[in-house]
Amino acid sequence: MITKQTLGMYKVFTRGGDATRATHYCAGCGHGIINKLISEALAEMGLQDKAIMVGPVGCGVFGYYYWDCGNISAAHGRAHAVATGVNRVLHDSVVLSYQGDGDLGAIGFNNAFQAASRGEHFAAFFVNNATYGMTGGQMAPTTLLGMETLTSPLGRSAQHDGYPLHVCEVFNQLAGPVYIERVSVADSTRILKAKKAIRKAIEIQRDKKGYAFVEIIAPCPTNMAIDAIKSAEFCMTVMEKEFPLHCFRDKSAEALPREEAPTPPDINTFFAADQTLDVPAALTDDSFGEVRLKFSGFGGQGILSLGHLVADAARLERRFTSWFPTYGPEQRGGAAACSVVISGKPIGSPSVDTPDVLVCMNQPSYEKFVGSVVPGGTVIVDATVTRTIEPPAGVKLVVMPAIDLSTQLGMPKAANTLMLAALSKYGVSRLKRESLLTIMANNFRKKPAFAEKNLALFEAGEKSVANT
Amino acid sequence: MTKFIKGNEAVVIGALYAGADVYFGYPITPASEIAHAAADWFPALGREFLQAECETASINMMFGAAAAGKLAITATSGPGMSLMQEGLSYMAGAELPGVIVNIMRAGPGLGNVYPEQADYNQAVKGGGHGNYQCVVLAPASIQEMCDFTQRAFALSCKYRTPAIVLSDGLLGQMMENLILPQSIMPRPDLQAWAVAGTAETRKNLVSSIFLNAPEQELHNQRLQAKYDSMRPDAAHETYLCEDAEVVLVCYGISSRIARTAAETLRSEGVKAGVFRPITLNPFPAEALCKTLVGRKALAVELSCGQFRDDLLMHLAKEGKRYQEVALVNHMGGIVMSVEEIVAAAKKLR
């Protein structure tokens, strides 16, 4: 007989398939009490519309049969990650998660730990009954030493299975949480304290103050194979020795509410303001054909940015263009190379295996790539490279003293600008000098002094080419 | 407005213009620039960015944001994609939208960070547990990295199933000119089913549980009917196919190289064309069958033949016929050269 309607719960539970007023929990189980304490707190605070409960996998999985608020059912162990996803996009909601000891303490521990560490804005309710209830009573991270379960039939052994996990104590090492308390629902005095803790955790959400964690010791008579009273006694006499009831932290008074970000700019205005060159789209020009270039050298020589500059200049001339770098450990290992294609039509392969133009600033890349240059092509190589191999027949060789000259002129890191000058002077990229210089100037737009120096270097490079 | 940017960055621009509310992700080469750009641009534009503790967390954060009725995106590469399969199955089961970008790298296992297309089956055939499908789009240019990310959001919301943008390390790292979208896409109304912390959505439940077997079967049947209904959104592109004797069938970056190969083949007297599925799921099976009638077919892929075998399945199922489909491929992070495709195509004559 129903004497009083539970606040915050549906009047009749229909989501399980049958219209019933009874929960699915076993007699003497702690979940039913905890479900009720949460729903009453939400109802009393008038938060049911705002509340979103993220449920677990385990005995608590069917909480959504009962809670009259928004409900989301997460994967096993993932309620903290799911609740993170919710609270990050709904700042005005009251987000709650509900997980058991296997769900939170084992499979989902890192998700819970990290969310707590980040101080996510939700209240986490952690039901500790020292066992996996729903799957039939296996060992949980919180199972006590000596306790017999289906997967510790001889009793949990410290040597073999390790020790019970104290989640509150672990979380208390983190700076993120605002509130951490361990309570119990084993008797009426404890239930009243649990009610206060649950209410506080929800108030913290209402006030947008951050992460609240409440561990609740709960009896599981079915899996302990004892009656409800003995099970509650076990919680109070045995479990509390391992898991003492305690408020580990309460910073709810001093915690500041979450700040909202200022109104953002318009998206088009934002992207127009980043000062990369906005040029019209490429035009098809069948007469242009295609130029395929490869740039190579050591990392730090500005190889990738040299290729990038050339590709960007091609864009300025409304050519189709692509730039593709080496990446990953190869790049970090010191070798840098990139492929640039400049074309009068949409580009097929962006990877240049047989270049028309090879720009080479070190020995290994010269040896690696020089044989791949097509007949009629050009190799521009730094003068410091010892040419043990000659380029293939019909390939023009240009030796540029880029490293020496840039060092001589006091800009050793700008040798790539001299290679660019050679590329420009020989006309092999088929791009206009002014296009290359426009991009160079734009690249240095935030450092006008560098822009001037590099222009001077570029001109010195041109002169050096003219004199050879 | 145009920009010369990386494919990985173009994804973020596509997401922002699709109205994405949040990016969740974990760094992984060769997809990390997506997270870098998202970390810069999402907060600057009033959207949310969060680096998750692992890909399992990323996809479950996506689940949460989607359940709350918001548009979420994440990006990763093979090892991370494997970790996300759990969440993808739950999202498909709970019928949640969201976009997952996979910048494929070589595997199995840790493999390396160079381009491969070996996550084809994982993406197209579900990948996680249970009978489900994701929408799968395969861009082949920096423009499409942006545009298909937008299209992925639209299709994902339309069919309430996750959408995967299946790309690779080469497309992620290369730069081309991008023409930016002009305005943010209209926002779909997801309030009918979302749990948004409002009076209107208080009654809603997002879940993938059907404890009762007949109900679970009914849910599955409904999902299958939904996946069948996606077929009108199948898209493809043909290049030089009108008079072709050999058709190179390929998607993503492979289709770029095949394009050059088809031109080379034609200059050497072989009439070659390219058939390129744009959506890998739904697959443009009807168009494929029509294009291949009376022609030799050569699958070009950066995987072991996963794509070729799927073509055989589609031809058998859709065309009710068996057709030889030859294979030219590379695995392990090596991109095939134009010459290799040309040589393989010439062998078919």
mmCIF file with all atom_site columns, N, CA, C and O in Angstrom, chain A residues 114-144:
data_model
loop_
_atom_site.group_PDB
_atom_site.id
_atom_site.type_symbol
_atom_site.label_atom_id
_atom_site.label_alt_id
_atom_site.label_comp_id
_atom_site.label_asym_id
_atom_site.label_entity_id
_atom_site.label_seq_id
_atom_site.pdbx_PDB_ins_code
_atom_site.Cartn_x
_atom_site.Cartn_y
_atom_site.Cartn_z
_atom_site.occupancy
_atom_site.B_iso_or_equiv
_atom_site.pdbx_formal_charge
_atom_site.auth_seq_id
_atom_site.auth_comp_id
_atom_site.auth_asym_id
_atom_site.auth_atom_id
_atom_site.pdbx_PDB_model_num
ATOM 1   N N  . GLN A 1 114 ? 39.513 11.894  -13.716 1.00 0.00 ? 114 GLN A N  1
ATOM 2   C CA . GLN A 1 114 ? 39.875 13.058  -14.542 1.00 0.00 ? 114 GLN A CA 1
ATOM 3   C C  . GLN A 1 114 ? 38.786 14.126  -14.490 1.00 0.00 ? 114 GLN A C  1
ATOM 4   O O  . GLN A 1 114 ? 39.091 15.318  -14.480 1.00 0.00 ? 114 GLN A O  1
ATOM 5   N N  . ALA A 1 115 ? 37.524 13.689  -14.477 1.00 0.00 ? 115 ALA A N  1
ATOM 6   C CA . ALA A 1 115 ? 36.433 14.670  -14.402 1.00 0.00 ? 115 ALA A CA 1
ATOM 7   C C  . ALA A 1 115 ? 36.478 15.393  -13.057 1.00 0.00 ? 115 ALA A C  1
ATOM 8   O O  . ALA A 1 115 ? 36.290 16.608  -12.975 1.00 0.00 ? 115 ALA A O  1
ATOM 9   N N  . ALA A 1 116 ? 36.774 14.636  -12.003 1.00 0.00 ? 116 ALA A N  1
ATOM 10  C CA . ALA A 1 116 ? 36.901 15.232  -10.672 1.00 0.00 ? 116 ALA A CA 1
ATOM 11  C C  . ALA A 1 116 ? 38.074 16.211  -10.656 1.00 0.00 ? 116 ALA A C  1
ATOM 12  O O  . ALA A 1 116 ? 37.991 17.312  -10.114 1.00 0.00 ? 116 ALA A O  1
ATOM 13  N N  . SER A 1 117 ? 39.166 15.801  -11.287 1.00 0.00 ? 117 SER A N  1
ATOM 14  C CA . SER A 1 117 ? 40.363 16.640  -11.330 1.00 0.00 ? 117 SER A CA 1
ATOM 15  C C  . SER A 1 117 ? 40.103 17.940  -12.087 1.00 0.00 ? 117 SER A C  1
ATOM 16  O O  . SER A 1 117 ? 40.624 18.994  -11.730 1.00 0.00 ? 117 SER A O  1
ATOM 17  N N  . ARG A 1 118 ? 39.306 17.847  -13.141 1.00 0.00 ? 118 ARG A N  1
ATOM 18  C CA . ARG A 1 118 ? 38.969 19.066  -13.906 1.00 0.00 ? 118 ARG A CA 1
ATOM 19  C C  . ARG A 1 118 ? 37.955 19.932  -13.166 1.00 0.00 ? 118 ARG A C  1
ATOM 20  O O  . ARG A 1 118 ? 37.721 21.072  -13.543 1.00 0.00 ? 118 ARG A O  1
ATOM 21  N N  . GLY A 1 119 ? 37.354 19.357  -12.135 1.00 0.00 ? 119 GLY A N  1
ATOM 22  C CA . GLY A 1 119 ? 36.326 20.108  -11.417 1.00 0.00 ? 119 GLY A CA 1
ATOM 23  C C  . GLY A 1 119 ? 35.108 20.377  -12.277 1.00 0.00 ? 119 GLY A C  1
ATOM 24  O O  . GLY A 1 119 ? 34.600 21.491  -12.336 1.00 0.00 ? 119 GLY A O  1
ATOM 25  N N  . GLU A 1 120 ? 34.645 19.333  -12.955 1.00 0.00 ? 120 GLU A N  1
ATOM 26  C CA . GLU A 1 120 ? 33.454 19.482  -13.812 1.00 0.00 ? 120 GLU A CA 1
ATOM 27  C C  . GLU A 1 120 ? 32.256 19.912  -12.975 1.00 0.00 ? 120 GLU A C  1
ATOM 28  O O  . GLU A 1 120 ? 32.176 19.608  -11.778 1.00 0.00 ? 120 GLU A O  1
ATOM 29  N N  . HIS A 1 121 ? 31.335 20.551  -13.626 1.00 0.00 ? 121 HIS A N  1
ATOM 30  C CA . HIS A 1 121 ? 30.148 21.034  -12.922 1.00 0.00 ? 121 HIS A CA 1
ATOM 31  C C  . HIS A 1 121 ? 29.042 19.980  -12.910 1.00 0.00 ? 121 HIS A C  1
ATOM 32  O O  . HIS A 1 121 ? 28.112 20.030  -13.712 1.00 0.00 ? 121 HIS A O  1
ATOM 33  N N  . PHE A 1 122 ? 29.173 19.006  -12.060 1.00 0.00 ? 122 PHE A N  1
ATOM 34  C CA . PHE A 1 122 ? 28.067 18.090  -11.800 1.00 0.00 ? 122 PHE A CA 1
ATOM 35  C C  . PHE A 1 122 ? 28.256 17.421  -10.439 1.00 0.00 ? 122 PHE A C  1
ATOM 36  O O  . PHE A 1 122 ? 29.336 17.478  -9.853  1.00 0.00 ? 122 PHE A O  1
ATOM 37  N N  . ALA A 1 123 ? 27.160 16.823  -9.955  1.00 0.00 ? 123 ALA A N  1
ATOM 38  C CA . ALA A 1 123 ? 27.203 16.108  -8.681  1.00 0.00 ? 123 ALA A CA 1
ATOM 39  C C  . ALA A 1 123 ? 27.293 14.622  -8.986  1.00 0.00 ? 123 ALA A C  1
ATOM 40  O O  . ALA A 1 123 ? 26.484 14.094  -9.744  1.00 0.00 ? 123 ALA A O  1
ATOM 41  N N  . ALA A 1 124 ? 28.301 13.967  -8.406  1.00 0.00 ? 124 ALA A N  1
ATOM 42  C CA . ALA A 1 124 ? 28.489 12.537  -8.646  1.00 0.00 ? 124 ALA A CA 1
ATOM 43  C C  . ALA A 1 124 ? 28.073 11.754  -7.409  1.00 0.00 ? 124 ALA A C  1
ATOM 44  O O  . ALA A 1 124 ? 28.577 12.019  -6.313  1.00 0.00 ? 124 ALA A O  1
ATOM 45  N N  . PHE A 1 125 ? 27.136 10.832  -7.585  1.00 0.00 ? 125 PHE A N  1
ATOM 46  C CA . PHE A 1 125 ? 26.720 9.955   -6.498  1.00 0.00 ? 125 PHE A CA 1
ATOM 47  C C  . PHE A 1 125 ? 27.303 8.574   -6.750  1.00 0.00 ? 125 PHE A C  1
ATOM 48  O O  . PHE A 1 125 ? 27.088 7.981   -7.804  1.00 0.00 ? 125 PHE A O  1
ATOM 49  N N  . PHE A 1 126 ? 28.056 8.111   -5.768  1.00 0.00 ? 126 PHE A N  1
ATOM 50  C CA . PHE A 1 126 ? 28.825 6.873   -5.912  1.00 0.00 ? 126 PHE A CA 1
ATOM 51  C C  . PHE A 1 126 ? 28.325 5.867   -4.874  1.00 0.00 ? 126 PHE A C  1
ATOM 52  O O  . PHE A 1 126 ? 28.528 6.055   -3.675  1.00 0.00 ? 126 PHE A O  1
ATOM 53  N N  . VAL A 1 127 ? 27.664 4.839   -5.344  1.00 0.00 ? 127 VAL A N  1
ATOM 54  C CA . VAL A 1 127 ? 27.073 3.859   -4.440  1.00 0.00 ? 127 VAL A CA 1
ATOM 55  C C  . VAL A 1 127 ? 28.058 2.709   -4.223  1.00 0.00 ? 127 VAL A C  1
ATOM 56  O O  . VAL A 1 127 ? 28.401 1.978   -5.149  1.00 0.00 ? 127 VAL A O  1
ATOM 57  N N  . ASN A 1 128 ? 28.513 2.586   -2.989  1.00 0.00 ? 128 ASN A N  1
ATOM 58  C CA . ASN A 1 128 ? 29.502 1.561   -2.643  1.00 0.00 ? 128 ASN A CA 1
ATOM 59  C C  . ASN A 1 128 ? 28.828 0.472   -1.814  1.00 0.00 ? 128 ASN A C  1
ATOM 60  O O  . ASN A 1 128 ? 28.519 0.666   -0.640  1.00 0.00 ? 128 ASN A O  1
ATOM 61  N N  . ASN A 1 129 ? 28.587 -0.687  -2.472  1.00 0.00 ? 129 ASN A N  1
ATOM 62  C CA . ASN A 1 129 ? 28.047 -1.824  -1.723  1.00 0.00 ? 129 ASN A CA 1
ATOM 63  C C  . ASN A 1 129 ? 29.018 -3.001  -1.750  1.00 0.00 ? 129 ASN A C  1
ATOM 64  O O  . ASN A 1 129 ? 28.643 -4.140  -1.506  1.00 0.00 ? 129 ASN A O  1
ATOM 65  N N  . ALA A 1 130 ? 30.256 -2.717  -2.122  1.00 0.00 ? 130 ALA A N  1
ATOM 66  C CA . ALA A 1 130 ? 31.358 -3.680  -2.054  1.00 0.00 ? 130 ALA A CA 1
ATOM 67  C C  . ALA A 1 130 ? 31.215 -4.862  -3.005  1.00 0.00 ? 130 ALA A C  1
ATOM 68  O O  . ALA A 1 130 ? 31.930 -5.848  -2.875  1.00 0.00 ? 130 ALA A O  1
ATOM 69  N N  . THR A 1 131 ? 30.307 -4.748  -3.974  1.00 0.00 ? 131 THR A N  1
ATOM 70  C CA . THR A 1 131 ? 30.139 -5.877  -4.890  1.00 0.00 ? 131 THR A CA 1
ATOM 71  C C  . THR A 1 131 ? 29.532 -5.422  -6.206  1.00 0.00 ? 131 THR A C  1
ATOM 72  O O  . THR A 1 131 ? 29.002 -4.315  -6.312  1.00 0.00 ? 131 THR A O  1
ATOM 73  N N  . TYR A 1 132 ? 29.661 -6.278  -7.229  1.00 0.00 ? 132 TYR A N  1
ATOM 74  C CA . TYR A 1 132 ? 28.944 -6.057  -8.484  1.00 0.00 ? 132 TYR A CA 1
ATOM 75  C C  . TYR A 1 132 ? 27.568 -6.691  -8.308  1.00 0.00 ? 132 TYR A C  1
ATOM 76  O O  . TYR A 1 132 ? 27.454 -7.913  -8.296  1.00 0.00 ? 132 TYR A O  1
ATOM 77  N N  . GLY A 1 133 ? 26.533 -5.848  -8.162  1.00 0.00 ? 133 GLY A N  1
ATOM 78  C CA . GLY A 1 133 ? 25.218 -6.391  -7.883  1.00 0.00 ? 133 GLY A CA 1
ATOM 79  C C  . GLY A 1 133 ? 24.548 -6.984  -9.107  1.00 0.00 ? 133 GLY A C  1
ATOM 80  O O  . GLY A 1 133 ? 24.151 -8.148  -9.125  1.00 0.00 ? 133 GLY A O  1
ATOM 81  N N  . MET A 1 134 ? 24.451 -6.184  -10.159 1.00 0.00 ? 134 MET A N  1
ATOM 82  C CA . MET A 1 134 ? 23.627 -6.593  -11.300 1.00 0.00 ? 134 MET A CA 1
ATOM 83  C C  . MET A 1 134 ? 24.117 -7.859  -11.977 1.00 0.00 ? 134 MET A C  1
ATOM 84  O O  . MET A 1 134 ? 23.346 -8.671  -12.445 1.00 0.00 ? 134 MET A O  1
ATOM 85  N N  . THR A 1 135 ? 25.445 -8.025  -12.043 1.00 0.00 ? 135 THR A N  1
ATOM 86  C CA . THR A 1 135 ? 25.970 -9.204  -12.739 1.00 0.00 ? 135 THR A CA 1
ATOM 87  C C  . THR A 1 135 ? 26.062 -10.408 -11.813 1.00 0.00 ? 135 THR A C  1
ATOM 88  O O  . THR A 1 135 ? 26.599 -11.435 -12.196 1.00 0.00 ? 135 THR A O  1
ATOM 89  N N  . GLY A 1 136 ? 25.607 -10.278 -10.591 1.00 0.00 ? 136 GLY A N  1
ATOM 90  C CA . GLY A 1 136 ? 25.441 -11.462 -9.759  1.00 0.00 ? 136 GLY A CA 1
ATOM 91  C C  . GLY A 1 136 ? 26.417 -11.619 -8.619  1.00 0.00 ? 136 GLY A C  1
ATOM 92  O O  . GLY A 1 136 ? 26.504 -12.684 -8.019  1.00 0.00 ? 136 GLY A O  1
ATOM 93  N N  . GLY A 1 137 ? 27.176 -10.560 -8.296  1.00 0.00 ? 137 GLY A N  1
ATOM 94  C CA . GLY A 1 137 ? 27.998 -10.625 -7.092  1.00 0.00 ? 137 GLY A CA 1
ATOM 95  C C  . GLY A 1 137 ? 29.454 -10.971 -7.313  1.00 0.00 ? 137 GLY A C  1
ATOM 96  O O  . GLY A 1 137 ? 30.014 -11.838 -6.638  1.00 0.00 ? 137 GLY A O  1
ATOM 97  N N  . GLN A 1 138 ? 30.075 -10.300 -8.269  1.00 0.00 ? 138 GLN A N  1
ATOM 98  C CA . GLN A 1 138 ? 31.520 -10.493 -8.451  1.00 0.00 ? 138 GLN A CA 1
ATOM 99  C C  . GLN A 1 138 ? 32.287 -9.497  -7.580  1.00 0.00 ? 138 GLN A C  1
ATOM 100 O O  . GLN A 1 138 ? 31.718 -8.585  -6.994  1.00 0.00 ? 138 GLN A O  1
ATOM 101 N N  . MET A 1 139 ? 33.619 -9.679  -7.567  1.00 0.00 ? 139 MET A N  1
ATOM 102 C CA . MET A 1 139 ? 34.469 -8.800  -6.771  1.00 0.00 ? 139 MET A CA 1
ATOM 103 C C  . MET A 1 139 ? 34.498 -7.399  -7.372  1.00 0.00 ? 139 MET A C  1
ATOM 104 O O  . MET A 1 139 ? 34.661 -7.242  -8.576  1.00 0.00 ? 139 MET A O  1
ATOM 105 N N  . ALA A 1 140 ? 34.336 -6.406  -6.507  1.00 0.00 ? 140 ALA A N  1
ATOM 106 C CA . ALA A 1 140 ? 34.408 -5.006  -6.929  1.00 0.00 ? 140 ALA A CA 1
ATOM 107 C C  . ALA A 1 140 ? 35.720 -4.421  -6.423  1.00 0.00 ? 140 ALA A C  1
ATOM 108 O O  . ALA A 1 140 ? 36.374 -5.013  -5.564  1.00 0.00 ? 140 ALA A O  1
ATOM 109 N N  . PRO A 1 141 ? 36.118 -3.234  -6.902  1.00 0.00 ? 141 PRO A N  1
ATOM 110 C CA . PRO A 1 141 ? 37.331 -2.606  -6.370  1.00 0.00 ? 141 PRO A CA 1
ATOM 111 C C  . PRO A 1 141 ? 37.184 -2.321  -4.873  1.00 0.00 ? 141 PRO A C  1
ATOM 112 O O  . PRO A 1 141 ? 38.183 -2.195  -4.164  1.00 0.00 ? 141 PRO A O  1
ATOM 113 N N  . THR A 1 142 ? 35.935 -2.210  -4.418  1.00 0.00 ? 142 THR A N  1
ATOM 114 C CA . THR A 1 142 ? 35.685 -1.886  -3.008  1.00 0.00 ? 142 THR A CA 1
ATOM 115 C C  . THR A 1 142 ? 35.406 -3.120  -2.144  1.00 0.00 ? 142 THR A C  1
ATOM 116 O O  . THR A 1 142 ? 35.129 -2.983  -0.952  1.00 0.00 ? 142 THR A O  1
ATOM 117 N N  . THR A 1 143 ? 35.438 -4.301  -2.750  1.00 0.00 ? 143 THR A N  1
ATOM 118 C CA . THR A 1 143 ? 35.239 -5.529  -1.969  1.00 0.00 ? 143 THR A CA 1
ATOM 119 C C  . THR A 1 143 ? 36.296 -5.611  -0.860  1.00 0.00 ? 143 THR A C  1
ATOM 120 O O  . THR A 1 143 ? 37.484 -5.356  -1.108  1.00 0.00 ? 143 THR A O  1
ATOM 121 N N  . LEU A 1 144 ? 35.837 -5.952  0.351   1.00 0.00 ? 144 LEU A N  1
ATOM 122 C CA . LEU A 1 144 ? 36.751 -5.975  1.491   1.00 0.00 ? 144 LEU A CA 1
ATOM 123 C C  . LEU A 1 144 ? 37.650 -7.211  1.434   1.00 0.00 ? 144 LEU A C  1
ATOM 124 O O  . LEU A 1 144 ? 37.293 -8.223  0.832   1.00 0.00 ? 144 LEU A O  1
#
